Coordinates of C-alpha atoms in Angstrom, one line a residue:
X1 CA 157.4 33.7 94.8
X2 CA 159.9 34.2 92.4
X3 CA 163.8 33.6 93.2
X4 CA 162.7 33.9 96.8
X5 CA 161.3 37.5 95.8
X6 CA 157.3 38.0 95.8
X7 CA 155.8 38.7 92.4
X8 CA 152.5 40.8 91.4
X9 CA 151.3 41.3 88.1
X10 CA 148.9 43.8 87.9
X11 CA 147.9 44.1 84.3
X12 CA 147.0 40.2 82.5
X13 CA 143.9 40.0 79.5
X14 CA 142.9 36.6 79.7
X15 CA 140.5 37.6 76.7
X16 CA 137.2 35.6 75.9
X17 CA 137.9 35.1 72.3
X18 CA 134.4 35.5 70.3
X19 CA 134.2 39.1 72.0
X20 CA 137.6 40.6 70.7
X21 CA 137.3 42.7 67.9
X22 CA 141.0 42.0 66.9
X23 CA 142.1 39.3 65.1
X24 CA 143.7 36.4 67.5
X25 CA 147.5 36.9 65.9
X26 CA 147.3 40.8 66.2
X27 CA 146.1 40.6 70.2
X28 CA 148.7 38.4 71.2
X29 CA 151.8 40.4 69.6
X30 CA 153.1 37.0 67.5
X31 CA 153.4 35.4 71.5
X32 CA 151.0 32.9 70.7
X33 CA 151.7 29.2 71.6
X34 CA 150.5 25.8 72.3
X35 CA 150.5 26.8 75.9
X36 CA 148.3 29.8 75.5
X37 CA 145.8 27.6 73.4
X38 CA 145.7 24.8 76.4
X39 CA 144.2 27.5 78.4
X40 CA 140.9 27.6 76.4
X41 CA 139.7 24.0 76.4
X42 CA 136.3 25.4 74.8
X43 CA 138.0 27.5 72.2
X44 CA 136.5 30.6 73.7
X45 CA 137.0 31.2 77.2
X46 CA 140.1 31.5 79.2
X47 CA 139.9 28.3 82.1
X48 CA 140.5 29.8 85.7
X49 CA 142.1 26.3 86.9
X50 CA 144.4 26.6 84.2
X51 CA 145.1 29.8 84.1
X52 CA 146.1 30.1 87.7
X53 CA 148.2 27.1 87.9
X54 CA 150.3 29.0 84.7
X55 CA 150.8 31.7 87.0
X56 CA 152.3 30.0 90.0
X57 CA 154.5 27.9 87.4
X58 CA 155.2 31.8 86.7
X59 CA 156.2 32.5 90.1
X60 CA 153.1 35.2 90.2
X61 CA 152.1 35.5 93.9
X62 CA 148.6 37.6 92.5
X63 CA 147.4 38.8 89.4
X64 CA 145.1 41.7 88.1
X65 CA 143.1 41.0 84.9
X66 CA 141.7 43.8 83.4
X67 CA 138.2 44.3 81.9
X68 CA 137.5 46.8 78.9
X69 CA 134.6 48.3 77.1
X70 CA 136.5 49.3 73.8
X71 CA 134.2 48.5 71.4
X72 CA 135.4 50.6 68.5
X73 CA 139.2 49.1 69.0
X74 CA 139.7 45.7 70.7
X75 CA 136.1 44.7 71.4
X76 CA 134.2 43.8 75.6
X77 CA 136.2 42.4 77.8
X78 CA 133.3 41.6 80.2
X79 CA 133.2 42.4 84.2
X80 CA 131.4 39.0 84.6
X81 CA 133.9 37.2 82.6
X82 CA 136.7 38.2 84.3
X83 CA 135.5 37.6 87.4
X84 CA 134.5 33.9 86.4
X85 CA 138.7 33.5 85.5
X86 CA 139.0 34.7 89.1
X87 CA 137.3 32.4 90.5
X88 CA 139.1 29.7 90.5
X89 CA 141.1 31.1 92.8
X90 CA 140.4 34.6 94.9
X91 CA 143.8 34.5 96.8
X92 CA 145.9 35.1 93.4
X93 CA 143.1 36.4 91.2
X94 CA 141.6 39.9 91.2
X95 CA 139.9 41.8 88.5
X96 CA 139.9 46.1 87.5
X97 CA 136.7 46.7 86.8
X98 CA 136.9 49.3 83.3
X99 CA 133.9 52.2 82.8
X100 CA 133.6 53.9 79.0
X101 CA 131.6 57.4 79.3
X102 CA 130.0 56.4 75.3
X103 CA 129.1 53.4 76.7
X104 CA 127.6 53.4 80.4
X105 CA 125.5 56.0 81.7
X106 CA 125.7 57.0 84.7
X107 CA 129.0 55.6 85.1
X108 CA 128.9 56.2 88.6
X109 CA 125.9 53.4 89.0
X110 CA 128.2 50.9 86.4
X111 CA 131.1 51.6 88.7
X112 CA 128.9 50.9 91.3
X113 CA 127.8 47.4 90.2
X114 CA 131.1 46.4 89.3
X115 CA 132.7 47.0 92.3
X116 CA 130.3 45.2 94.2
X117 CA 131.1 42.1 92.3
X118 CA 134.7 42.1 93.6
X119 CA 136.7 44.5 91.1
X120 CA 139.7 46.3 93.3
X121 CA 140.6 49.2 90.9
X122 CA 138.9 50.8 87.8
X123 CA 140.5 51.0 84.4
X124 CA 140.4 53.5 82.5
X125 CA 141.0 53.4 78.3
X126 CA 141.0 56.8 76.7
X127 CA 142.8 55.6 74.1
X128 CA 140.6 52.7 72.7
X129 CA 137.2 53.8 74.5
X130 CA 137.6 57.5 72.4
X131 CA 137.7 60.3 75.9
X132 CA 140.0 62.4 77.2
X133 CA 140.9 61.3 80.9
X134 CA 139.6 64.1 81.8
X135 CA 135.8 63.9 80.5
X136 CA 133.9 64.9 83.2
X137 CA 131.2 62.4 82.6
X138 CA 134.0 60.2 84.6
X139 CA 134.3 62.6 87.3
X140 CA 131.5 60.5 89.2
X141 CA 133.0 57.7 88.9
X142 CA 136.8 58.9 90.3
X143 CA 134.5 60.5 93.2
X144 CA 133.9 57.0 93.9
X145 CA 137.5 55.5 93.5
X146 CA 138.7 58.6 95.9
X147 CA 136.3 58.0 98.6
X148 CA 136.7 54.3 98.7
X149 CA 140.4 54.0 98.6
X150 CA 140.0 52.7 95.3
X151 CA 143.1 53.1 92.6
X152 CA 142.6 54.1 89.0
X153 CA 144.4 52.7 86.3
X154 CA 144.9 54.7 82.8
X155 CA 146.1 53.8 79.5
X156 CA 148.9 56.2 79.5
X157 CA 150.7 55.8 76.2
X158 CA 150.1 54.8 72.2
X159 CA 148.7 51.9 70.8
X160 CA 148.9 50.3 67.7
X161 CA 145.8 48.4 67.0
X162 CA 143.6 50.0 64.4
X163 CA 141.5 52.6 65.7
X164 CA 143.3 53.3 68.3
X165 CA 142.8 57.4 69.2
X166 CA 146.6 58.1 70.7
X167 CA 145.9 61.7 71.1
X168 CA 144.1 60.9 74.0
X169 CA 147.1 59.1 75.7
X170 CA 148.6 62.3 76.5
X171 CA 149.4 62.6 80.2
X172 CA 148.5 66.7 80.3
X173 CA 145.0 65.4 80.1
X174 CA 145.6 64.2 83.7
X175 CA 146.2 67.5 85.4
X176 CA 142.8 68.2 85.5
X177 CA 142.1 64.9 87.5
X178 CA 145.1 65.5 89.5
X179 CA 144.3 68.6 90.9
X180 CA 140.0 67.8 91.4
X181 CA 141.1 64.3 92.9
X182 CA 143.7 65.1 95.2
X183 CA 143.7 61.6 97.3
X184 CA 143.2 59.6 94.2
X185 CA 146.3 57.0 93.2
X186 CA 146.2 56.8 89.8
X187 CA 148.6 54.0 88.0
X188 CA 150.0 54.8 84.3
X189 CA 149.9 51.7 82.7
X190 CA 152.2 52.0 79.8
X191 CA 154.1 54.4 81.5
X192 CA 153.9 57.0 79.0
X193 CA 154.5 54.8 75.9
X194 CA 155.5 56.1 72.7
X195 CA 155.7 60.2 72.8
X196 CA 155.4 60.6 76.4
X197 CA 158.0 58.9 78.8
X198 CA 159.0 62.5 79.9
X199 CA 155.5 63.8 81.0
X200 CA 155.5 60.4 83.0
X201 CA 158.3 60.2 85.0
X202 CA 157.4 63.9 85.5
X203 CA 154.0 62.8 87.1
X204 CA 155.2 60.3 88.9
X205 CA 158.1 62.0 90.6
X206 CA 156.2 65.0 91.6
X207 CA 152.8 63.9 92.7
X208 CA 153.0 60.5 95.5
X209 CA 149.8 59.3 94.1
X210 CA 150.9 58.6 90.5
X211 CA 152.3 55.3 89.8
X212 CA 154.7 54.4 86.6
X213 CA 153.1 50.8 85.6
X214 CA 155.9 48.7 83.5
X215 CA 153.0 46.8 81.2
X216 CA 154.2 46.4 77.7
X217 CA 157.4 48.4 78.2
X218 CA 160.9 46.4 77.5
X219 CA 163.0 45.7 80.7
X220 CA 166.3 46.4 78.9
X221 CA 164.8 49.9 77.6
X222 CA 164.0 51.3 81.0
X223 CA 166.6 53.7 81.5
X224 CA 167.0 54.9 77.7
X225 CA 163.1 55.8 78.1
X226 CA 163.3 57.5 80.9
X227 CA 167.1 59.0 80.6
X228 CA 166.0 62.7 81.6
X229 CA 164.8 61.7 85.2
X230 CA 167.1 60.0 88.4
X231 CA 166.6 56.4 87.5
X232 CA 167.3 55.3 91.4
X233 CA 164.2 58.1 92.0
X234 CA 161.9 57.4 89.3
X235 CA 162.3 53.2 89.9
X236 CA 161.1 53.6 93.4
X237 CA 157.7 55.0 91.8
X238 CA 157.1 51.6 89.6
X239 CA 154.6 49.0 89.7
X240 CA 155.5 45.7 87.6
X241 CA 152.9 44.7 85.3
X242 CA 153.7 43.0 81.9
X243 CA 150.1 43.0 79.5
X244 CA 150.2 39.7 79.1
X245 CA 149.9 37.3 77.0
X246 CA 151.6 39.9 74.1
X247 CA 155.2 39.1 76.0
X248 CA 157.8 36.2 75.9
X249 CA 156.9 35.1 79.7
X250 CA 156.1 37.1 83.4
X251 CA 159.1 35.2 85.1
X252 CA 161.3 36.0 82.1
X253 CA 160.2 39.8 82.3
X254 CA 160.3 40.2 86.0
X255 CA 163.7 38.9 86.4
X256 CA 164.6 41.3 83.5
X257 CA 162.9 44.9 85.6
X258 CA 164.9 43.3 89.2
X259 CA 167.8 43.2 86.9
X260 CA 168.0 46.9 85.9
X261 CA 166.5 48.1 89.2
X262 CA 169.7 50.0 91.6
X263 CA 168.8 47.9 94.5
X264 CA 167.6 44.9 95.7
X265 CA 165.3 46.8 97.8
X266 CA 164.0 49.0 94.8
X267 CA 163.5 45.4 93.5
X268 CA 160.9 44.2 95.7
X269 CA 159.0 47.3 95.8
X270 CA 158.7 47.3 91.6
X271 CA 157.5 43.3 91.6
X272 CA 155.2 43.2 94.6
X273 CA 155.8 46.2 97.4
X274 CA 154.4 48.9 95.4
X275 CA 151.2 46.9 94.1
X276 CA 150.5 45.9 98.0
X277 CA 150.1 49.6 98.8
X278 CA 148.5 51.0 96.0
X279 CA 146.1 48.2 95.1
X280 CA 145.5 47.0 99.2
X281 CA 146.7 43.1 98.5
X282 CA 147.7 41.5 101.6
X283 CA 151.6 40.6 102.2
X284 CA 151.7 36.5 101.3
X285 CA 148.0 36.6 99.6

């Protein structure tokens, strides 16, 4: 809880270290600290123990870390490793599992496998794994997500780290999936960042099974992003997330989105209500 308000955070990278391709300064946005450092006692490996107990002393209520195959960008972030962080404790601690159609064949089996060890939503990285959204070798794999009730999460908007293929954070790319997958909730982490807040909120607003995910995105910037669109509408469809660790602090950010959000009722939907229906977690998990 956080100012008596629950808090979910559905987009953390605890990162193992010797498996990011990035230098350690560039992956944590010049956020680095001798608190971030305390959480790898080995030098390599984020510790669950610790790592949980930062997030209650952040007021986080549960957390989403997210896997990634990106090997041509940021490096493997390993299914198995994240789901060692969450470990430590299941309650607040849940892991995405993440499928790259270069890398995993069938993806439908990979899926598969990961879900069965626990992941509660796939992420999807089009911009660092090199695909369009819309690659049908991933149409198995949504097939999956949409008959399980199981959300997908995309990399909607531009990155910066070298590499990085932005042309392929395009939202357009998502009609296709939209209209094959019509029971699918898909979450656009990044909200469209960069070129695309527009085609977002534009998603989002018309379709009840697209999500605006706040990861990365400045609190006090909202509204200037998305000044085209009915900001009491388009807050309503927003899912608090804040890709940590490249930010200042979760508790500093969330109290940042409840300030701009019209109500305090649009306020607990962005920091927990939202996540609870989209990603299934339990009221008070």
């Amino acid at each position: 809880m956080l100012d008596g308000r629950p808090l979910i955070d559905v987009h953390l990278h605890p990162a193992r270290r010797s498996t990011l391709k990035l230098p350690w300064d560039v992956w944590v946005q010049d956020f680095d600290a001798p608190e971030l450092d305390g959480l790898y006692p080995d030098g390599d490996t984020v510790d669950g123990a610790a790592f949980d107990a930062l997030l209650a002393a952040e007021g986080v209520d549960v957390a989403l870390v997210l896997s990634e195959y990106s090997p041509r960008v940021t490096g493997t972030q390993a299914v198995e490793d994240m789901a060692a962080v969450c470990a430590a404790n299941p309650d607040r601690l849940h892991f995405a599992a993440n499928v790259n159609p270069h890398l995993h064949h069938p993806v439908d089996e990979e899926l598969a496998r990961q879900l069965d060890l626990g992941a509660v939503a796939l992420k999807v990285h089009p911009v660092h794994g090199g695909f369009g959204v819309n690659h049908r070798a991933l149409y198995p794999a949504y097939a999956i997500c949409q008959e399980r009730g199981v959300p997908v999460v995309v990399h909607c908007g531009t990155s910066t780290f070298p590499g990085a293929l932005n042309q392929f954070g395009d939202p357009i790319l998502l009609d296709d999936v939209l209209r094959d997958f019509r029971d699918l909730d898909l979450v656009l982490a990044h909200g469209g960042r960069g070129w695309w807040y527009d085609a977002a909120a534009f998603l989002a607003l018309a379709n009840p099974r697209v999500w605006i995910e706040l990861s990365g995105l400045p609190p006090s910037r909202l509204q200037t992003y998305y000044a085209r669109h009915s900001w009491p509408r388009l807050a309503r469809r927003m899912i608090f997330g804040t890709d940590w660790p490249g930010i200042p602090g979760i508790a500093e950010n969330a109290r940042a989105v409840a300030a701009v959000c019209p109500d305090p009722e649009t306020a607990d939907l962005v920091l927990a209500g939202n996540a609870m229906q989209v990603y299934k977690f339990k009221p008070g998990c």
